[in-house]
PDB file of N, CA and C in Angstrom:
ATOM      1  N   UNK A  12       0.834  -1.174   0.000  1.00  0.00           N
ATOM      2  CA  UNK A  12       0.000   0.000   0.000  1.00  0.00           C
ATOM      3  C   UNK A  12       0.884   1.243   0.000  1.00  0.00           C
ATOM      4  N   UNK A  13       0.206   2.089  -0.764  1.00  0.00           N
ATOM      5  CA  UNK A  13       0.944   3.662  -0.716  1.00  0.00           C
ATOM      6  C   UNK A  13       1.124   4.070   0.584  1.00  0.00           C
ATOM      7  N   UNK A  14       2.361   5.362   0.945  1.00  0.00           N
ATOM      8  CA  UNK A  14       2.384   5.846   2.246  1.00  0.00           C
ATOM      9  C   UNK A  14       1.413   6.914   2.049  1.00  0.00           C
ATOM     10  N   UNK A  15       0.644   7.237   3.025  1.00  0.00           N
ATOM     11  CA  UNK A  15      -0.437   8.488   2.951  1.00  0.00           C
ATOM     12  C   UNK A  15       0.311   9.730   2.260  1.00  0.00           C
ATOM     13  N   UNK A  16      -0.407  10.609   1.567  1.00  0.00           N
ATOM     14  CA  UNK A  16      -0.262  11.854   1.332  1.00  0.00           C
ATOM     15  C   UNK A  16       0.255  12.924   2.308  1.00  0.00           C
ATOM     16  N   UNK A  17       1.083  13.651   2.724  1.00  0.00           N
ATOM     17  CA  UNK A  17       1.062  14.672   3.913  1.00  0.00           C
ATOM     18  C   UNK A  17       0.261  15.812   3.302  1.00  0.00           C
ATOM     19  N   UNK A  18      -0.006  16.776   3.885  1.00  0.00           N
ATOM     20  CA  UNK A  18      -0.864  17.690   3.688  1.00  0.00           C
ATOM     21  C   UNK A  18      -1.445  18.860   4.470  1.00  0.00           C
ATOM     22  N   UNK A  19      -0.247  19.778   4.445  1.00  0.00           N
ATOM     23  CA  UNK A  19      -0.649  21.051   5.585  1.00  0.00           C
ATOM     24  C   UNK A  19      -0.538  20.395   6.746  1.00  0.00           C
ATOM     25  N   UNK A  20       0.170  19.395   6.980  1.00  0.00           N
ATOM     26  CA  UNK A  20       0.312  18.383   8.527  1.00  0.00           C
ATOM     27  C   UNK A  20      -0.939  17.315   9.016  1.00  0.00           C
ATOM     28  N   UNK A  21      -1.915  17.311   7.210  1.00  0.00           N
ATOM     29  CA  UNK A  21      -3.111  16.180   7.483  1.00  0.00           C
ATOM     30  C   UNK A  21      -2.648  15.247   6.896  1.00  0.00           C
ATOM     31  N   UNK A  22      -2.868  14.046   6.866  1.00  0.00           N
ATOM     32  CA  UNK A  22      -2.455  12.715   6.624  1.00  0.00           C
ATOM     33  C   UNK A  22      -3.550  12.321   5.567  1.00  0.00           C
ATOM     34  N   UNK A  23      -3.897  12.630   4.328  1.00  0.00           N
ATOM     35  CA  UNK A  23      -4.374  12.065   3.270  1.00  0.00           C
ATOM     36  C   UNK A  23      -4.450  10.812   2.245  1.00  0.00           C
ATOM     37  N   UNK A  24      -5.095   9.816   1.723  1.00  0.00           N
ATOM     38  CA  UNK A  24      -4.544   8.724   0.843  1.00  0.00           C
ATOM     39  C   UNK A  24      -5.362   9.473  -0.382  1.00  0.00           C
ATOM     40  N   UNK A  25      -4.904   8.987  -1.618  1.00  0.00           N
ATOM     41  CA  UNK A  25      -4.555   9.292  -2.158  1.00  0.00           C
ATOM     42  C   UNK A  25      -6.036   8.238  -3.455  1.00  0.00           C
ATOM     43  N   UNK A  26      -6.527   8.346  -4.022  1.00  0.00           N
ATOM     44  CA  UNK A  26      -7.910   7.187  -4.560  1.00  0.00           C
ATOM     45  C   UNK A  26      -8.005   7.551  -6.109  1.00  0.00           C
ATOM     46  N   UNK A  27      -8.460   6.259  -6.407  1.00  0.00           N
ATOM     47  CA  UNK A  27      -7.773   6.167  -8.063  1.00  0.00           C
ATOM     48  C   UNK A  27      -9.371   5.706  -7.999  1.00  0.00           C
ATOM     49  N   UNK A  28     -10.394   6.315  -8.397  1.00  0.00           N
ATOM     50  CA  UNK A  28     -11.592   6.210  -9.070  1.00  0.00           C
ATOM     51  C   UNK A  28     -11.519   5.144 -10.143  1.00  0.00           C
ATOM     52  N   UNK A  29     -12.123   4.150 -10.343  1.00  0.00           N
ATOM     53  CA  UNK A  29     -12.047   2.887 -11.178  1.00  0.00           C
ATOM     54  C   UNK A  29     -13.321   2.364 -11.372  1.00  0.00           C
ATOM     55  N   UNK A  30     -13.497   2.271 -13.055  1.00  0.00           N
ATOM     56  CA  UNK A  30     -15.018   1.134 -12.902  1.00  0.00           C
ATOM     57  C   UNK A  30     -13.884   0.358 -14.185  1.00  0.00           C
ATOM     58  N   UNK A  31     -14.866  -1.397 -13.972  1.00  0.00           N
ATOM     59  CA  UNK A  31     -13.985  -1.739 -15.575  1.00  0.00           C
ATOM     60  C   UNK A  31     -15.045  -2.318 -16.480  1.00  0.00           C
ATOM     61  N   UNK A  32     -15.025  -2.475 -17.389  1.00  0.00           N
ATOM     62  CA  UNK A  32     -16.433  -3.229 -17.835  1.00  0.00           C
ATOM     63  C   UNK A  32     -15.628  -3.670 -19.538  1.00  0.00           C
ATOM     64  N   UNK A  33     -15.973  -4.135 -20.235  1.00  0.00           N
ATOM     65  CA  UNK A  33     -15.176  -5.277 -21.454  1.00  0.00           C
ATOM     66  C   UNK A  33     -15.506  -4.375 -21.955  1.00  0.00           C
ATOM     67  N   UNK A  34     -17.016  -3.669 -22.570  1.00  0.00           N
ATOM     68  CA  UNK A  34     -16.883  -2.448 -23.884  1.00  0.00           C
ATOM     69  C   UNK A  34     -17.701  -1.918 -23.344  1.00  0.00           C
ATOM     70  N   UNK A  35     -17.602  -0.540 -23.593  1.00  0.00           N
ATOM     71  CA  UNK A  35     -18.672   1.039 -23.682  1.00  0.00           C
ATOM     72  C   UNK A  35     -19.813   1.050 -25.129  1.00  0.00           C
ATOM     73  N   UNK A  36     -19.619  -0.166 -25.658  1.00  0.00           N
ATOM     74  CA  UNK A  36     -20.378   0.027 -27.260  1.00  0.00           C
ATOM     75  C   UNK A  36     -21.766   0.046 -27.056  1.00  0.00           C
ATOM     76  N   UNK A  37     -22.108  -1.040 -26.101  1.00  0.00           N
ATOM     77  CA  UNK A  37     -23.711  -0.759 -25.906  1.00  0.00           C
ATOM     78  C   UNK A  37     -24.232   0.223 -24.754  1.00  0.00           C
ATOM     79  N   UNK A  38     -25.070   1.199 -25.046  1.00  0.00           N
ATOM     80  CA  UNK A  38     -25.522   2.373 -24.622  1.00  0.00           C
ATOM     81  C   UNK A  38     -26.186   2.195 -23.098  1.00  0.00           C
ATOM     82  N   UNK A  39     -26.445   1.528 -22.886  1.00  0.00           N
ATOM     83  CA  UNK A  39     -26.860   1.190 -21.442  1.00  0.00           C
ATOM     84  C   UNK A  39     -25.679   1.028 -20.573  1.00  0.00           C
ATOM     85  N   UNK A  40     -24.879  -0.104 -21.106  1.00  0.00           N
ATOM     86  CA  UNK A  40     -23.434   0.112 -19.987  1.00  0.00           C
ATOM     87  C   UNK A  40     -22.761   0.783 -20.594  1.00  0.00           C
ATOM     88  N   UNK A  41     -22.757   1.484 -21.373  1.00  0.00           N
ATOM     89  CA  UNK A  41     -22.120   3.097 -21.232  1.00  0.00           C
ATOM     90  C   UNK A  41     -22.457   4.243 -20.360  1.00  0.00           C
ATOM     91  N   UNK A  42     -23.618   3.523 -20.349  1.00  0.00           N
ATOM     92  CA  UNK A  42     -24.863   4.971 -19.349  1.00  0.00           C
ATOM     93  C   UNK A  42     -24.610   4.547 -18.024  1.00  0.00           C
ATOM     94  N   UNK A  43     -24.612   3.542 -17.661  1.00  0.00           N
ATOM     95  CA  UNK A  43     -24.500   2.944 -16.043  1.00  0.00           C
ATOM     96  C   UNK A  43     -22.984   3.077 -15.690  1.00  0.00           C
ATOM     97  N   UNK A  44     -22.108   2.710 -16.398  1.00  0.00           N
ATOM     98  CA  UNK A  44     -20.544   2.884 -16.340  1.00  0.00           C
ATOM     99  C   UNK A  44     -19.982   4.245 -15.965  1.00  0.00           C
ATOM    100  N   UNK A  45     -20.468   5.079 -17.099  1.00  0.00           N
ATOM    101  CA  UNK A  45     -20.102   6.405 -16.438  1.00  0.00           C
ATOM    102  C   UNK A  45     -21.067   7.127 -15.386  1.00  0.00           C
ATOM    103  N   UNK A  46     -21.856   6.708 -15.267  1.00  0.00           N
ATOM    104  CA  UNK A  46     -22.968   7.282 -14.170  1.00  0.00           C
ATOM    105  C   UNK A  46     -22.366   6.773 -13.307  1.00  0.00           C
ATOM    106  N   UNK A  47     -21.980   5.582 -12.803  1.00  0.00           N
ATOM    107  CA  UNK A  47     -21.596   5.024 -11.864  1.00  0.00           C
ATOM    108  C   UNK A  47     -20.538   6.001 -11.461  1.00  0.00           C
ATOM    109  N   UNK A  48     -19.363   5.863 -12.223  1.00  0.00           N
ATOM    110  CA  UNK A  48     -18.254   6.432 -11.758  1.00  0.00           C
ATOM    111  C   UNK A  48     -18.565   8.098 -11.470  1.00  0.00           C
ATOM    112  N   UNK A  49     -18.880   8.899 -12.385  1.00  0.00           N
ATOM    113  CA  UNK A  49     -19.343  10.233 -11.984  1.00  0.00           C
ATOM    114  C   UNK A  49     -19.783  10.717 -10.338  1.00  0.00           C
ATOM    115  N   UNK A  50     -21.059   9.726 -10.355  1.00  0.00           N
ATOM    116  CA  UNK A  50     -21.529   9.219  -8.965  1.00  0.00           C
ATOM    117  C   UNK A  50     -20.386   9.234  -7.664  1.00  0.00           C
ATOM    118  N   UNK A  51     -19.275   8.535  -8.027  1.00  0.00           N
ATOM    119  CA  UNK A  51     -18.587   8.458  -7.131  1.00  0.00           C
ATOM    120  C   UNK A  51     -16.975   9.719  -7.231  1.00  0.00           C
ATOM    121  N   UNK A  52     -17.378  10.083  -8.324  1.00  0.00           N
ATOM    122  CA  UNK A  52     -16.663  11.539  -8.398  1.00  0.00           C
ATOM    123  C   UNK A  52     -16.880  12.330  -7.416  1.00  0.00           C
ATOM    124  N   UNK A  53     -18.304  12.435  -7.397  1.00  0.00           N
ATOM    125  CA  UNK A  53     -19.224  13.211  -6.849  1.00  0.00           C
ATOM    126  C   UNK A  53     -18.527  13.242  -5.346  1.00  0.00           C
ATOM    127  N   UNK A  54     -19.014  11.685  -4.611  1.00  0.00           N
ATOM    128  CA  UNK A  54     -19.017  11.777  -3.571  1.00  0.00           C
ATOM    129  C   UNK A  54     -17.605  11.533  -3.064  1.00  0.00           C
ATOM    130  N   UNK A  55     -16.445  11.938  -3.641  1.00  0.00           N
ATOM    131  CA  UNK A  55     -15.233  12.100  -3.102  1.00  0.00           C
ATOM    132  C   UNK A  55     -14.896  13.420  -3.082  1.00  0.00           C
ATOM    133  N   UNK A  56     -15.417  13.598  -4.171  1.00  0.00           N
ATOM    134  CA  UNK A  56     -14.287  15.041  -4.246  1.00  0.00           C
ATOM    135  C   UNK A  56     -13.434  14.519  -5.271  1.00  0.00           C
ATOM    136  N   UNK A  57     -13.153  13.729  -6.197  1.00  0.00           N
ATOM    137  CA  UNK A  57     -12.950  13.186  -7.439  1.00  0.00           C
ATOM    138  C   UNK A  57     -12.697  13.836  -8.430  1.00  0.00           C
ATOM    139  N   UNK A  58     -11.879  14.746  -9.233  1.00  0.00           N
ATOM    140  CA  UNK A  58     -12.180  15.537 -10.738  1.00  0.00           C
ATOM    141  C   UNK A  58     -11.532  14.351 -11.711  1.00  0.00           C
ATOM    142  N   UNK A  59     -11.635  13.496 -10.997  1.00  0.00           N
ATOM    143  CA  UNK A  59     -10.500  12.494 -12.489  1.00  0.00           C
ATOM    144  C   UNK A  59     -11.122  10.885 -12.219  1.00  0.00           C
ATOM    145  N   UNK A  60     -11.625  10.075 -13.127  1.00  0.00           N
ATOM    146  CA  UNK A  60     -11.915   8.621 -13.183  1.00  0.00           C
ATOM    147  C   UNK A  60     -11.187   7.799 -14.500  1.00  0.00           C
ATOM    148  N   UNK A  61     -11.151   6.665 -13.806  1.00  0.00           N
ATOM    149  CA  UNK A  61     -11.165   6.169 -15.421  1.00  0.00           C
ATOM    150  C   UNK A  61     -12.046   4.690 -15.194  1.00  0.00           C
ATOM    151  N   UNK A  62     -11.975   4.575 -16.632  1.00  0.00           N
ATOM    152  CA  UNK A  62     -12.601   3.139 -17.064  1.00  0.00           C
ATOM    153  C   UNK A  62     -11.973   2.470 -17.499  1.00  0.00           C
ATOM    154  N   UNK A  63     -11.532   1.482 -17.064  1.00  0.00           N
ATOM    155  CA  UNK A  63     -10.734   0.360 -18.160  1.00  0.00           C
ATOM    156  C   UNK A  63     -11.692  -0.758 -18.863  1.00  0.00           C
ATOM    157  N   UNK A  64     -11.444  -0.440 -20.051  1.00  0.00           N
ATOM    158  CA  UNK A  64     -11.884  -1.342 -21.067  1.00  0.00           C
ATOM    159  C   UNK A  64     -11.258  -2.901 -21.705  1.00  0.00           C
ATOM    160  N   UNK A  65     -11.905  -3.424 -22.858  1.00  0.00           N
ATOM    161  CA  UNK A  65     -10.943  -4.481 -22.758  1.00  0.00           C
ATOM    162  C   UNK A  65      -9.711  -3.435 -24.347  1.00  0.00           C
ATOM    163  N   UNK A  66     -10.484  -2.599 -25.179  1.00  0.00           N
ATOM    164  CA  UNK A  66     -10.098  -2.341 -26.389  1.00  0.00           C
ATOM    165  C   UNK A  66     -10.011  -0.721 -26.493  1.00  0.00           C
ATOM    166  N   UNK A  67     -11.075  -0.085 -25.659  1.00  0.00           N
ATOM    167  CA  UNK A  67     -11.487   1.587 -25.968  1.00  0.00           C
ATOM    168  C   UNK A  67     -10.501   2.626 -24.989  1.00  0.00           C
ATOM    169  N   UNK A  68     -10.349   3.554 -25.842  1.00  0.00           N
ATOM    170  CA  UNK A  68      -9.931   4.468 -25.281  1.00  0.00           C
ATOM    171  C   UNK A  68     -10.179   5.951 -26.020  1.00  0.00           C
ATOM    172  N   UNK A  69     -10.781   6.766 -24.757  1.00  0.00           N
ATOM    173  CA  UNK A  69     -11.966   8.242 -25.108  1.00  0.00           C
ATOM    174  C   UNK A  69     -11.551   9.086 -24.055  1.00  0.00           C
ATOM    175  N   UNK A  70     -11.660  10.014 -24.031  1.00  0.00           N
ATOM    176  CA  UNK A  70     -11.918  10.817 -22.729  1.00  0.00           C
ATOM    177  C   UNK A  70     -13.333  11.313 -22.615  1.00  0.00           C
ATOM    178  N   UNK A  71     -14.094  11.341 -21.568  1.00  0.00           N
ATOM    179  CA  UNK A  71     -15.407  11.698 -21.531  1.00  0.00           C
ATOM    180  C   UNK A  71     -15.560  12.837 -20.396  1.00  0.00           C
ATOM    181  N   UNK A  72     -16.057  13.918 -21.251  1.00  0.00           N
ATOM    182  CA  UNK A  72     -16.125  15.141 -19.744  1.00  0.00           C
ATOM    183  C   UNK A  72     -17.366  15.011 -19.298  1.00  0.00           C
ATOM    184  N   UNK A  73     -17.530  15.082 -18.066  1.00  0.00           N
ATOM    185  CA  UNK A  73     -18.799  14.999 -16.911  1.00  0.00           C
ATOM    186  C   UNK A  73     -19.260  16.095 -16.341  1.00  0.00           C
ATOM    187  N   UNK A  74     -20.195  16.708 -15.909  1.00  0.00           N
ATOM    188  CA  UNK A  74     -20.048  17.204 -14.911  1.00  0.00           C
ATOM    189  C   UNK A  74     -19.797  17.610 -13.766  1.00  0.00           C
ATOM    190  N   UNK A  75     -19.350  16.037 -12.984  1.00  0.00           N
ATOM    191  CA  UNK A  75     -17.969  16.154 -12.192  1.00  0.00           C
ATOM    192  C   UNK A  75     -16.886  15.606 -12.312  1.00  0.00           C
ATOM    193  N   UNK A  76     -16.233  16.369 -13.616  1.00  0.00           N
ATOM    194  CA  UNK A  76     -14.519  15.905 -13.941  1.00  0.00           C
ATOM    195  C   UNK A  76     -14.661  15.391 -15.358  1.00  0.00           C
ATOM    196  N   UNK A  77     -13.638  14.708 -15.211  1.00  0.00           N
ATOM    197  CA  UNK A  77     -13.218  13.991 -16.301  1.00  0.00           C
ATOM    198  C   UNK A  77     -13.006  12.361 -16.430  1.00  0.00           C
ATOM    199  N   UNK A  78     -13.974  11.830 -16.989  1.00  0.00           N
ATOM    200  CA  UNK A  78     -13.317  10.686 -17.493  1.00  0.00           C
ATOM    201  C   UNK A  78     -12.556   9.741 -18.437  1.00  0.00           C
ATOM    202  N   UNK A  79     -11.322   9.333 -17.982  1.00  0.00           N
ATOM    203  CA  UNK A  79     -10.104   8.652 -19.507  1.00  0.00           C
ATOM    204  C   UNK A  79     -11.002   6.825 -18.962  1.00  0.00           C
ATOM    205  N   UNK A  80     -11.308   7.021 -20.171  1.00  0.00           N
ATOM    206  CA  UNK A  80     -11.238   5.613 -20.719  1.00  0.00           C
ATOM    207  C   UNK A  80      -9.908   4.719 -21.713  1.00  0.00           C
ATOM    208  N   UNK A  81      -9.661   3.708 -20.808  1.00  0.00           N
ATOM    209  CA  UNK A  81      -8.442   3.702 -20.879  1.00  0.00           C
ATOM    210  C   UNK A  81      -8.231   2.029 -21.211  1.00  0.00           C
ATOM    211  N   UNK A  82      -7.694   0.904 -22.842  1.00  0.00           N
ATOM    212  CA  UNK A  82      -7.852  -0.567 -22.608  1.00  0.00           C
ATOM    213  C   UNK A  82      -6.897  -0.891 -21.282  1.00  0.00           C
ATOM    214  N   UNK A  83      -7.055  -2.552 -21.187  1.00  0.00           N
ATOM    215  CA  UNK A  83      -6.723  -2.968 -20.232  1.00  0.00           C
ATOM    216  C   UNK A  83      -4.877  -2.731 -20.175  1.00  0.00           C
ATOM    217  N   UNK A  84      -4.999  -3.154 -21.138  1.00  0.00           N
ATOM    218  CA  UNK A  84      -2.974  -3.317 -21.507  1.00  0.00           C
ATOM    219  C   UNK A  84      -2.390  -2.186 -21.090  1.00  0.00           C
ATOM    220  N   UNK A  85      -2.946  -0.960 -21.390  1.00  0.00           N
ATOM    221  CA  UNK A  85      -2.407   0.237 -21.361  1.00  0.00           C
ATOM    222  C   UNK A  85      -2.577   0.848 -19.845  1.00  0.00           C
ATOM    223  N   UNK A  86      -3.438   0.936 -19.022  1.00  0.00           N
ATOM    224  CA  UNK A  86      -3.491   0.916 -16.956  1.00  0.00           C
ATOM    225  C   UNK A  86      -2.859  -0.024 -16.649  1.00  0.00           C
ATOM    226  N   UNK A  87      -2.404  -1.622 -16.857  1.00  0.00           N
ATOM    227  CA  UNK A  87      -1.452  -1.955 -16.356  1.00  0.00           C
ATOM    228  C   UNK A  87      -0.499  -2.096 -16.746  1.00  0.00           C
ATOM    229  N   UNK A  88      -0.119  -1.061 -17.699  1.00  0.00           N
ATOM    230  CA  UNK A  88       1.514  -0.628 -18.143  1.00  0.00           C
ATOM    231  C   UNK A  88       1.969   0.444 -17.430  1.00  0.00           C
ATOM    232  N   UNK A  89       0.835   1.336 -17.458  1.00  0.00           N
ATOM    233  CA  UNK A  89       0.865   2.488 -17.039  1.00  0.00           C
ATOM    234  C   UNK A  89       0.934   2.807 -15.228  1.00  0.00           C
ATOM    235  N   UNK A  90       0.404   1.609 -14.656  1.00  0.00           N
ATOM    236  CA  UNK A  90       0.266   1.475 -13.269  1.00  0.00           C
ATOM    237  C   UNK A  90       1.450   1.907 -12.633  1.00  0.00           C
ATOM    238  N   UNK A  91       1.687   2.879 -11.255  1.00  0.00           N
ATOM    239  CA  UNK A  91       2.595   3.169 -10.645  1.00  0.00           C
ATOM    240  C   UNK A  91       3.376   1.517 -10.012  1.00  0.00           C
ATOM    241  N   UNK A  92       4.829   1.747  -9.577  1.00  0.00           N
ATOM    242  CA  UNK A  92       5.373   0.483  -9.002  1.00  0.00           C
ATOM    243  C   UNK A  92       4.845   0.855  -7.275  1.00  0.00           C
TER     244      UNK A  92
END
């Protein structure tokens, strides 16, 4: 696990907003996928999500933030050590 964030002397972690789902092509779990995640934009305090897909990659702006849709290969290349 990460060491907490410091912060003005508050102790913060640090949250990687995540939904994953195989494709965004059909319009319903596109609609529930990003609703979902938005949703939980919301209730963090969140401006950034992503989606990992098995193939897609979009950026989608929300009304709270931004979401990168992102395939699978490419978040766990991209993943911090």
């Amino acid at each position: 696990m990460k060491e907490p964030l410091k912060n003005m002397g508050a102790s913060v972690r640090a949250r990687l907003l995540l939904q994953v789902c195989e494709s965004l092509a059909e319009p319903k779990t596109r609609s529930r996928e990003i609703s979902a995640l938005s949703e939980g934009m919301s209730e963090v305090g969140g401006t950034i999500g992503t989606i990992v897909s098995r193939h897609e990659e979009e950026r989608i702006e929300t009304d709270n933030g931004i979401i990168n849709v992102v395939p699978a290969w490419r978040f766990l290349l991209d993943m911090p050590d």
